[in-house]
mmCIF file of C-alpha atoms in Angstrom:
data_model
loop_
_atom_site.group_PDB
_atom_site.id
_atom_site.type_symbol
_atom_site.label_atom_id
_atom_site.label_comp_id
_atom_site.label_asym_id
_atom_site.label_seq_id
_atom_site.Cartn_x
_atom_site.Cartn_y
_atom_site.Cartn_z
ATOM 1 C CA MET A 1 10.071 25.896 -4.724
ATOM 2 C CA THR A 2 6.770 24.452 -6.000
ATOM 3 C CA ILE A 3 5.203 21.238 -4.745
ATOM 4 C CA HIS A 4 3.030 19.317 -7.284
ATOM 5 C CA ALA A 5 0.124 17.456 -5.800
ATOM 6 C CA TYR A 6 -3.412 16.154 -6.353
ATOM 7 C CA ALA A 7 -6.150 18.067 -4.575
ATOM 8 C CA ALA A 8 -9.945 18.307 -4.389
ATOM 9 C CA ASP A 9 -11.726 21.641 -4.385
ATOM 10 C CA GLU A 10 -14.883 20.352 -2.678
ATOM 11 C CA ALA A 11 -16.276 17.529 -0.611
ATOM 12 C CA GLY A 12 -16.242 14.307 -2.600
ATOM 13 C CA GLY A 13 -14.602 16.078 -5.513
ATOM 14 C CA GLU A 14 -12.243 14.765 -8.113
ATOM 15 C CA LEU A 15 -8.554 14.964 -7.319
ATOM 16 C CA LYS A 16 -6.861 17.229 -9.854
ATOM 17 C CA PRO A 17 -3.303 18.478 -10.372
ATOM 18 C CA PHE A 18 -2.513 21.204 -7.860
ATOM 19 C CA GLU A 19 0.530 23.268 -7.114
ATOM 20 C CA TYR A 20 1.522 25.158 -3.959
ATOM 21 C CA GLU A 21 4.480 27.014 -2.522
ATOM 22 C CA PRO A 22 5.496 25.420 0.880
ATOM 23 C CA GLY A 23 7.523 28.379 2.045
ATOM 24 C CA GLU A 24 10.789 28.154 3.978
ATOM 25 C CA LEU A 25 11.604 24.770 5.567
ATOM 26 C CA GLY A 26 11.185 24.936 9.340
ATOM 27 C CA SER A 27 14.222 24.367 11.602
ATOM 28 C CA ASN A 28 12.769 21.068 12.867
ATOM 29 C CA GLU A 29 11.190 20.000 9.610
ATOM 30 C CA VAL A 30 12.100 17.371 7.069
ATOM 31 C CA GLU A 31 11.149 17.476 3.374
ATOM 32 C CA ILE A 32 10.481 14.081 1.798
ATOM 33 C CA ASP A 33 10.571 13.184 -1.883
ATOM 34 C CA VAL A 34 7.503 10.899 -2.056
ATOM 35 C CA GLU A 35 8.057 7.513 -3.697
ATOM 36 C CA TYR A 36 4.948 5.737 -2.482
ATOM 37 C CA CYS A 37 1.826 6.763 -0.622
ATOM 38 C CA GLY A 38 -0.791 4.377 0.716
ATOM 39 C CA ILE A 39 -4.470 5.250 0.440
ATOM 40 C CA CYS A 40 -6.369 4.849 3.720
ATOM 41 C CA HIS A 41 -10.099 4.990 4.328
ATOM 42 C CA SER A 42 -9.358 8.129 6.410
ATOM 43 C CA ASP A 43 -8.256 9.835 3.181
ATOM 44 C CA LEU A 44 -11.706 9.113 1.772
ATOM 45 C CA SER A 45 -13.451 10.298 4.948
ATOM 46 C CA MET A 46 -11.468 13.533 4.810
ATOM 47 C CA LEU A 47 -12.124 13.964 1.118
ATOM 48 C CA ASP A 48 -15.839 13.717 1.826
ATOM 49 C CA ASN A 49 -15.548 15.988 4.893
ATOM 50 C CA GLU A 50 -17.210 13.197 6.837
ATOM 51 C CA TRP A 51 -15.714 14.495 10.110
ATOM 52 C CA GLY A 52 -16.351 18.172 9.428
ATOM 53 C CA ILE A 53 -12.684 19.228 9.694
ATOM 54 C CA THR A 54 -11.516 19.178 6.032
ATOM 55 C CA GLN A 55 -10.139 22.378 4.447
ATOM 56 C CA TYR A 56 -10.139 22.757 0.654
ATOM 57 C CA PRO A 57 -8.201 22.568 -1.549
ATOM 58 C CA PHE A 58 -7.517 19.227 0.103
ATOM 59 C CA VAL A 59 -4.459 17.041 -0.635
ATOM 60 C CA PRO A 60 -4.849 13.544 0.894
ATOM 61 C CA GLY A 61 -2.110 11.093 1.781
ATOM 62 C CA HIS A 62 -0.718 10.058 5.164
ATOM 63 C CA GLU A 63 1.033 6.740 4.491
ATOM 64 C CA VAL A 64 4.155 8.146 2.892
ATOM 65 C CA VAL A 65 7.396 6.428 1.971
ATOM 66 C CA GLY A 66 10.202 8.402 0.373
ATOM 67 C CA LYS A 67 13.679 9.752 0.607
ATOM 68 C CA ILE A 68 14.720 12.855 2.520
ATOM 69 C CA ALA A 69 15.305 15.753 0.170
ATOM 70 C CA ALA A 70 16.085 18.512 2.674
ATOM 71 C CA LEU A 71 16.598 19.020 6.426
ATOM 72 C CA GLY A 72 15.886 21.945 8.730
ATOM 73 C CA ASP A 73 18.914 23.362 10.510
ATOM 74 C CA ARG A 74 18.013 21.683 13.828
ATOM 75 C CA VAL A 75 17.536 18.176 12.399
ATOM 76 C CA THR A 76 20.423 15.990 13.562
ATOM 77 C CA LYS A 77 19.389 12.345 13.520
ATOM 78 C CA LEU A 78 18.286 12.094 9.892
ATOM 79 C CA LYS A 79 20.189 12.663 6.610
ATOM 80 C CA VAL A 80 19.501 13.609 3.074
ATOM 81 C CA GLY A 81 18.858 10.539 0.877
ATOM 82 C CA GLN A 82 17.656 8.384 3.790
ATOM 83 C CA ARG A 83 14.431 6.461 3.138
ATOM 84 C CA VAL A 84 11.789 7.274 5.717
ATOM 85 C CA GLY A 85 8.067 6.974 6.376
ATOM 86 C CA LEU A 86 5.369 9.357 7.618
ATOM 87 C CA GLY A 87 1.930 8.510 8.939
ATOM 88 C CA TRP A 88 -1.185 10.253 10.294
ATOM 89 C CA TYR A 89 0.691 12.615 12.568
ATOM 90 C CA SER A 90 3.177 15.128 11.197
ATOM 91 C CA SER A 91 4.001 16.955 14.473
ATOM 92 C CA SER A 92 3.397 17.161 18.168
ATOM 93 C CA CYS A 93 4.515 19.709 20.774
ATOM 94 C CA MET A 94 7.351 17.555 22.216
ATOM 95 C CA GLU A 95 6.931 19.336 25.560
ATOM 96 C CA CYS A 96 3.647 18.186 27.176
ATOM 97 C CA GLU A 97 3.324 15.293 29.634
ATOM 98 C CA TRP A 98 2.158 12.979 26.892
ATOM 99 C CA CYS A 99 5.072 13.667 24.510
ATOM 100 C CA MET A 100 7.578 13.600 27.364
ATOM 101 C CA SER A 101 6.237 10.243 28.575
ATOM 102 C CA GLY A 102 6.535 8.665 25.084
ATOM 103 C CA ASN A 103 2.829 8.961 24.240
ATOM 104 C CA HIS A 104 3.201 11.519 21.453
ATOM 105 C CA ASN A 105 0.100 10.181 19.710
ATOM 106 C CA LEU A 106 -1.959 11.452 22.686
ATOM 107 C CA CYS A 107 -0.566 15.031 22.482
ATOM 108 C CA LEU A 108 -3.493 17.452 22.648
ATOM 109 C CA SER A 109 -1.844 19.707 20.086
ATOM 110 C CA ALA A 110 -0.649 16.961 17.698
ATOM 111 C CA GLU A 111 -0.874 17.933 14.017
ATOM 112 C CA ALA A 112 -2.259 15.534 11.490
ATOM 113 C CA THR A 113 -0.547 15.194 8.103
ATOM 114 C CA ILE A 114 -3.778 15.897 6.186
ATOM 115 C CA VAL A 115 -5.692 18.145 8.570
ATOM 116 C CA GLY A 116 -5.139 21.830 7.891
ATOM 117 C CA ARG A 117 -2.115 21.068 5.732
ATOM 118 C CA HIS A 118 -1.274 19.300 2.483
ATOM 119 C CA GLY A 119 -0.553 15.567 2.521
ATOM 120 C CA GLY A 120 1.382 12.964 0.582
ATOM 121 C CA PHE A 121 -0.552 12.731 -2.715
ATOM 122 C CA ALA A 122 2.280 14.887 -3.989
ATOM 123 C CA ASP A 123 5.860 14.827 -5.111
ATOM 124 C CA LYS A 124 6.996 16.189 -1.780
ATOM 125 C CA VAL A 125 5.640 16.463 1.758
ATOM 126 C CA ARG A 126 6.979 17.979 4.980
ATOM 127 C CA ALA A 127 6.798 16.993 8.632
ATOM 128 C CA ASN A 128 8.426 17.514 11.994
ATOM 129 C CA GLN A 129 11.575 15.370 12.405
ATOM 130 C CA GLY A 130 10.128 13.520 15.426
ATOM 131 C CA TRP A 131 7.415 11.923 13.309
ATOM 132 C CA VAL A 132 9.656 10.962 10.372
ATOM 133 C CA ILE A 133 10.658 7.330 10.913
ATOM 134 C CA PRO A 134 13.569 5.581 9.122
ATOM 135 C CA ILE A 135 12.633 2.612 6.937
ATOM 136 C CA LEU A 136 14.788 -0.382 7.699
ATOM 137 C CA GLU A 137 16.755 -2.197 4.992
ATOM 138 C CA GLY A 138 14.510 -5.272 5.362
ATOM 139 C CA ASN A 139 11.252 -3.281 5.019
ATOM 140 C CA ASN A 140 9.897 -3.333 1.460
ATOM 141 C CA PRO A 141 9.408 0.386 0.592
ATOM 142 C CA ALA A 142 6.683 -0.426 -1.929
ATOM 143 C CA LYS A 143 4.567 -2.007 0.787
ATOM 144 C CA SER A 144 5.619 -0.132 3.921
ATOM 145 C CA GLY A 145 3.320 2.917 3.475
ATOM 146 C CA PRO A 146 0.205 1.232 4.947
ATOM 147 C CA LEU A 147 2.166 0.254 8.053
ATOM 148 C CA PHE A 148 2.343 3.925 8.996
ATOM 149 C CA CYS A 149 -1.401 4.149 9.553
ATOM 150 C CA GLY A 150 -3.178 0.811 9.357
ATOM 151 C CA GLY A 151 -0.238 -1.194 10.649
ATOM 152 C CA ILE A 152 0.588 0.947 13.668
ATOM 153 C CA THR A 153 -3.127 1.251 14.484
ATOM 154 C CA VAL A 154 -3.352 -2.491 15.162
ATOM 155 C CA PHE A 155 0.200 -2.950 16.423
ATOM 156 C CA ASN A 156 -0.047 -0.268 19.128
ATOM 157 C CA PRO A 157 -2.599 -2.135 21.283
ATOM 158 C CA ILE A 158 -0.365 -5.197 21.379
ATOM 159 C CA VAL A 159 2.341 -3.089 23.000
ATOM 160 C CA GLN A 160 0.089 -0.862 25.121
ATOM 161 C CA PHE A 161 -1.733 -3.747 26.749
ATOM 162 C CA ASP A 162 1.324 -5.973 27.111
ATOM 163 C CA ILE A 163 -0.234 -8.817 25.119
ATOM 164 C CA LYS A 164 1.473 -12.088 25.890
ATOM 165 C CA SER A 165 2.313 -14.879 23.436
ATOM 166 C CA THR A 166 0.026 -17.111 25.537
ATOM 167 C CA ASP A 167 -3.007 -14.833 25.172
ATOM 168 C CA LYS A 168 -6.023 -15.715 23.107
ATOM 169 C CA VAL A 169 -6.911 -12.835 20.823
ATOM 170 C CA GLY A 170 -9.813 -12.247 18.437
ATOM 171 C CA VAL A 171 -9.848 -9.909 15.429
ATOM 172 C CA ILE A 172 -13.131 -8.564 14.143
ATOM 173 C CA GLY A 173 -12.975 -7.800 10.410
ATOM 174 C CA ILE A 174 -10.532 -9.155 7.836
ATOM 175 C CA GLY A 175 -9.918 -5.998 5.835
ATOM 176 C CA GLY A 176 -7.292 -3.309 5.512
ATOM 177 C CA LEU A 177 -6.634 -3.253 9.258
ATOM 178 C CA GLY A 178 -7.660 -6.788 10.200
ATOM 179 C CA HIS A 179 -5.405 -8.617 7.800
ATOM 180 C CA MET A 180 -2.347 -6.860 9.282
ATOM 181 C CA ALA A 181 -3.578 -7.556 12.811
ATOM 182 C CA LEU A 182 -3.748 -11.308 11.998
ATOM 183 C CA ARG A 183 -0.139 -11.274 10.774
ATOM 184 C CA PHE A 184 1.203 -9.345 13.726
ATOM 185 C CA LEU A 185 -0.614 -11.405 16.359
ATOM 186 C CA ASN A 186 0.353 -14.686 14.751
ATOM 187 C CA ALA A 187 4.036 -13.690 14.744
ATOM 188 C CA TRP A 188 3.628 -12.430 18.363
ATOM 189 C CA GLY A 189 2.728 -16.072 19.261
ATOM 190 C CA CYS A 190 -0.874 -15.581 20.221
ATOM 191 C CA ASP A 191 -3.761 -17.981 19.632
ATOM 192 C CA VAL A 192 -5.681 -15.959 17.059
ATOM 193 C CA THR A 193 -9.318 -16.110 16.038
ATOM 194 C CA ALA A 194 -10.728 -14.217 13.006
ATOM 195 C CA PHE A 195 -14.302 -12.957 13.190
ATOM 196 C CA SER A 196 -15.853 -12.146 9.822
ATOM 197 C CA THR A 197 -19.284 -11.814 8.254
ATOM 198 C CA SER A 198 -17.804 -13.388 5.083
ATOM 199 C CA PRO A 199 -17.453 -17.161 5.454
ATOM 200 C CA ASP A 200 -15.572 -17.220 2.109
ATOM 201 C CA LYS A 201 -12.678 -15.428 3.834
ATOM 202 C CA GLU A 202 -11.913 -18.328 6.172
ATOM 203 C CA ALA A 203 -9.178 -19.893 4.109
ATOM 204 C CA GLU A 204 -7.453 -16.534 3.510
ATOM 205 C CA ALA A 205 -7.796 -15.610 7.213
ATOM 206 C CA ARG A 206 -5.994 -18.829 8.152
ATOM 207 C CA GLU A 207 -3.290 -18.079 5.599
ATOM 208 C CA LEU A 208 -2.838 -14.639 7.178
ATOM 209 C CA GLY A 209 -2.303 -16.165 10.611
ATOM 210 C CA ALA A 210 -5.668 -17.036 12.178
ATOM 211 C CA ASN A 211 -5.770 -20.313 14.069
ATOM 212 C CA HIS A 212 -9.532 -20.325 14.220
ATOM 213 C CA PHE A 213 -12.412 -18.653 12.312
ATOM 214 C CA VAL A 214 -15.876 -17.591 13.486
ATOM 215 C CA ASN A 215 -18.708 -16.536 11.216
ATOM 216 C CA SER A 216 -19.906 -13.510 13.176
ATOM 217 C CA ARG A 217 -23.381 -13.626 11.575
ATOM 218 C CA ASP A 218 -23.938 -16.956 13.322
ATOM 219 C CA ALA A 219 -25.235 -16.277 16.880
ATOM 220 C CA GLU A 220 -24.591 -19.912 17.901
ATOM 221 C CA ALA A 221 -20.972 -19.685 16.720
ATOM 222 C CA LEU A 222 -20.489 -16.609 18.965
ATOM 223 C CA LYS A 223 -22.047 -18.411 21.908
ATOM 224 C CA ALA A 224 -19.679 -21.378 21.299
ATOM 225 C CA VAL A 225 -16.636 -19.136 22.027
ATOM 226 C CA ALA A 226 -17.973 -17.610 25.272
ATOM 227 C CA ASN A 227 -15.339 -16.936 27.926
ATOM 228 C CA SER A 228 -12.516 -17.426 25.463
ATOM 229 C CA PHE A 229 -10.552 -14.213 24.767
ATOM 230 C CA ASP A 230 -8.095 -12.053 26.597
ATOM 231 C CA LEU A 231 -8.435 -9.356 23.898
ATOM 232 C CA ILE A 232 -10.710 -8.706 20.995
ATOM 233 C CA LEU A 233 -9.536 -6.142 18.488
ATOM 234 C CA SER A 234 -12.375 -4.577 16.475
ATOM 235 C CA THR A 235 -11.151 -3.165 13.197
ATOM 236 C CA VAL A 236 -14.570 -2.559 11.559
ATOM 237 C CA SER A 237 -16.521 0.643 11.114
ATOM 238 C CA ALA A 238 -19.906 -0.902 11.883
ATOM 239 C CA ASP A 239 -22.307 -1.226 14.810
ATOM 240 C CA LEU A 240 -22.133 -4.711 16.345
ATOM 241 C CA ASP A 241 -23.859 -6.674 19.057
ATOM 242 C CA TRP A 242 -21.334 -5.597 21.688
ATOM 243 C CA ASN A 243 -23.022 -7.640 24.427
ATOM 244 C CA ALA A 244 -22.414 -10.813 22.387
ATOM 245 C CA TYR A 245 -18.726 -9.986 22.104
ATOM 246 C CA ILE A 246 -18.408 -9.069 25.738
ATOM 247 C CA ALA A 247 -19.711 -12.544 26.569
ATOM 248 C CA THR A 248 -16.796 -14.047 24.618
ATOM 249 C CA LEU A 249 -14.214 -12.351 26.847
ATOM 250 C CA ARG A 250 -12.529 -14.119 29.773
ATOM 251 C CA PRO A 251 -12.421 -12.312 33.136
ATOM 252 C CA LYS A 252 -10.294 -9.176 32.794
ATOM 253 C CA GLY A 253 -10.726 -9.393 29.013
ATOM 254 C CA ARG A 254 -10.897 -6.317 26.814
ATOM 255 C CA ILE A 255 -12.637 -5.227 23.611
ATOM 256 C CA HIS A 256 -10.441 -2.625 21.910
ATOM 257 C CA LEU A 257 -11.789 -0.525 19.110
ATOM 258 C CA VAL A 258 -9.617 0.895 16.287
ATOM 259 C CA GLY A 259 -12.423 1.177 13.772
ATOM 260 C CA VAL A 260 -14.727 4.206 13.982
ATOM 261 C CA VAL A 261 -18.218 2.882 14.567
ATOM 262 C CA PRO A 262 -21.045 5.187 13.463
ATOM 263 C CA ASN A 263 -23.104 5.172 16.671
ATOM 264 C CA PRO A 264 -22.476 5.320 20.447
ATOM 265 C CA LEU A 265 -21.869 1.932 22.055
ATOM 266 C CA SER A 266 -24.578 0.445 24.208
ATOM 267 C CA THR A 267 -23.709 -2.444 26.509
ATOM 268 C CA ALA A 268 -24.988 -4.229 29.597
ATOM 269 C CA ILE A 269 -22.764 -3.169 32.530
ATOM 270 C CA PHE A 270 -23.330 -6.107 34.904
ATOM 271 C CA PRO A 271 -21.339 -8.682 32.771
ATOM 272 C CA MET A 272 -18.511 -6.174 32.607
ATOM 273 C CA ILE A 273 -18.521 -5.648 36.392
ATOM 274 C CA ALA A 274 -18.808 -9.309 37.125
ATOM 275 C CA GLY A 275 -15.879 -10.198 34.863
ATOM 276 C CA GLN A 276 -13.901 -6.936 35.364
ATOM 277 C CA LYS A 277 -14.022 -6.509 31.601
ATOM 278 C CA SER A 278 -13.120 -3.383 29.606
ATOM 279 C CA ILE A 279 -13.909 -1.478 26.400
ATOM 280 C CA SER A 280 -11.218 0.821 25.089
ATOM 281 C CA ALA A 281 -9.902 2.516 21.967
ATOM 282 C CA SER A 282 -6.635 4.105 20.702
ATOM 283 C CA PRO A 283 -5.211 6.326 17.968
ATOM 284 C CA LEU A 284 -2.256 4.943 16.033
ATOM 285 C CA GLY A 285 0.960 4.951 18.093
ATOM 286 C CA SER A 286 4.001 6.967 19.108
ATOM 287 C CA PRO A 287 7.138 7.336 16.973
ATOM 288 C CA VAL A 288 8.935 4.866 19.217
ATOM 289 C CA THR A 289 6.174 2.269 18.873
ATOM 290 C CA THR A 290 6.113 2.840 15.134
ATOM 291 C CA ALA A 291 9.848 2.143 14.946
ATOM 292 C CA LYS A 292 9.304 -1.006 17.033
ATOM 293 C CA MET A 293 6.604 -2.116 14.590
ATOM 294 C CA LEU A 294 8.927 -1.657 11.614
ATOM 295 C CA ASP A 295 11.610 -3.702 13.353
ATOM 296 C CA PHE A 296 9.113 -6.448 14.257
ATOM 297 C CA ALA A 297 7.707 -6.476 10.662
ATOM 298 C CA CYS A 298 11.291 -6.712 9.327
ATOM 299 C CA ARG A 299 12.231 -9.603 11.655
ATOM 300 C CA HIS A 300 9.116 -11.572 10.834
ATOM 301 C CA ASP A 301 8.783 -10.628 7.161
ATOM 302 C CA ILE A 302 5.426 -9.001 7.690
ATOM 303 C CA GLU A 303 3.915 -6.678 5.107
ATOM 304 C CA PRO A 304 0.417 -5.723 4.054
ATOM 305 C CA ILE A 305 -1.232 -7.116 0.975
ATOM 306 C CA THR A 306 -1.379 -4.264 -1.503
ATOM 307 C CA GLU A 307 -2.572 -3.176 -4.960
ATOM 308 C CA THR A 308 -0.475 -0.504 -6.702
ATOM 309 C CA TYR A 309 -1.571 2.385 -8.865
ATOM 310 C CA ALA A 310 0.417 5.097 -10.595
ATOM 311 C CA PHE A 311 -0.132 8.571 -9.094
ATOM 312 C CA ASP A 312 -1.939 9.709 -12.235
ATOM 313 C CA ARG A 313 -4.563 7.037 -11.633
ATOM 314 C CA VAL A 314 -5.349 8.378 -8.146
ATOM 315 C CA ASN A 315 -9.027 8.911 -8.854
ATOM 316 C CA GLU A 316 -9.388 5.322 -10.147
ATOM 317 C CA ALA A 317 -7.753 4.092 -6.957
ATOM 318 C CA MET A 318 -9.970 6.265 -4.727
ATOM 319 C CA GLU A 319 -13.064 5.027 -6.602
ATOM 320 C CA LYS A 320 -12.044 1.442 -5.968
ATOM 321 C CA LEU A 321 -11.711 2.217 -2.250
ATOM 322 C CA ARG A 322 -15.097 3.867 -2.253
ATOM 323 C CA ASN A 323 -17.059 1.238 -4.186
ATOM 324 C CA GLY A 324 -14.814 -1.783 -4.631
ATOM 325 C CA LYS A 325 -13.205 -4.282 -2.305
ATOM 326 C CA PRO A 326 -9.455 -3.834 -2.261
ATOM 327 C CA ARG A 327 -7.512 -6.850 -0.979
ATOM 328 C CA TYR A 328 -6.386 -5.189 1.119
ATOM 329 C CA ARG A 329 -4.573 -1.843 0.887
ATOM 330 C CA LEU A 330 -4.002 0.492 -2.091
ATOM 331 C CA VAL A 331 -0.662 2.199 -2.703
ATOM 332 C CA LEU A 332 0.212 4.977 -5.159
ATOM 333 C CA LYS A 333 3.617 4.721 -6.841
ATOM 334 C CA ARG A 334 5.467 7.640 -8.338
#
């Protein structure tokens, strides 16, 4: 069998038609006929070898939605024809303390869908059954792909830190991640504040679920919300004045990073000690948490805002992600 994909031969290269033979399907593997695949900024980072781990030819794509085409002989809980999703992780050991405790996303030997293997910018993709998550009838398949990376990245902290509906939460950045965070947190019942450097995004942020808006370029506006937040979720990939944000936390408050900032963080420790405050970060979420997210999204009619491109326009879509301003996620459609 031949899989038809789009691959780059070099860092930053054009994605061109590419074929490869996947070999025999593993006993615990699932083969997915790709219907949709979201485009994440991580695809662009990998294309450019920004993290120094890319192998070429490189096939991006880790926000996959499609129907199961084939099952390994040990796969028992999925069936051919079932619509499923696949995100950043394609496998984990299923034996270590992290997998056995339901923290599969922390497995030290977890395999990423587009690291050292070919991803979902293709007609088919394979993954371990444990990371292939059924799409619910109420989830829109055309818009569900971005939930499997961007969505679970911002939903996971809500579950991990037991965020209450009475908590006051801030979201830094109203982009691909941030707009989904606003929708989740609003539906969770939280009092939500959007932080953005773009004042023109205020109306849209409120439509997405923000109760309040702060222009983060305005130092006085940041001071005005001192001692306000139980959690601030940073979704941006930029260096910020972390001391200013720490000052906006209530005692026991937390700044949680899901965006990859370019430089090490530098903060004053005394305000953190005095208020027992924390800085943390996390990678995506476990299969169980991902399934919970899909259920929650289905119940509350939550989906990302997307722009759709045909697969043969993949380079146009990648160029928009690189130089344009998608509102807010891009999805390839077969």
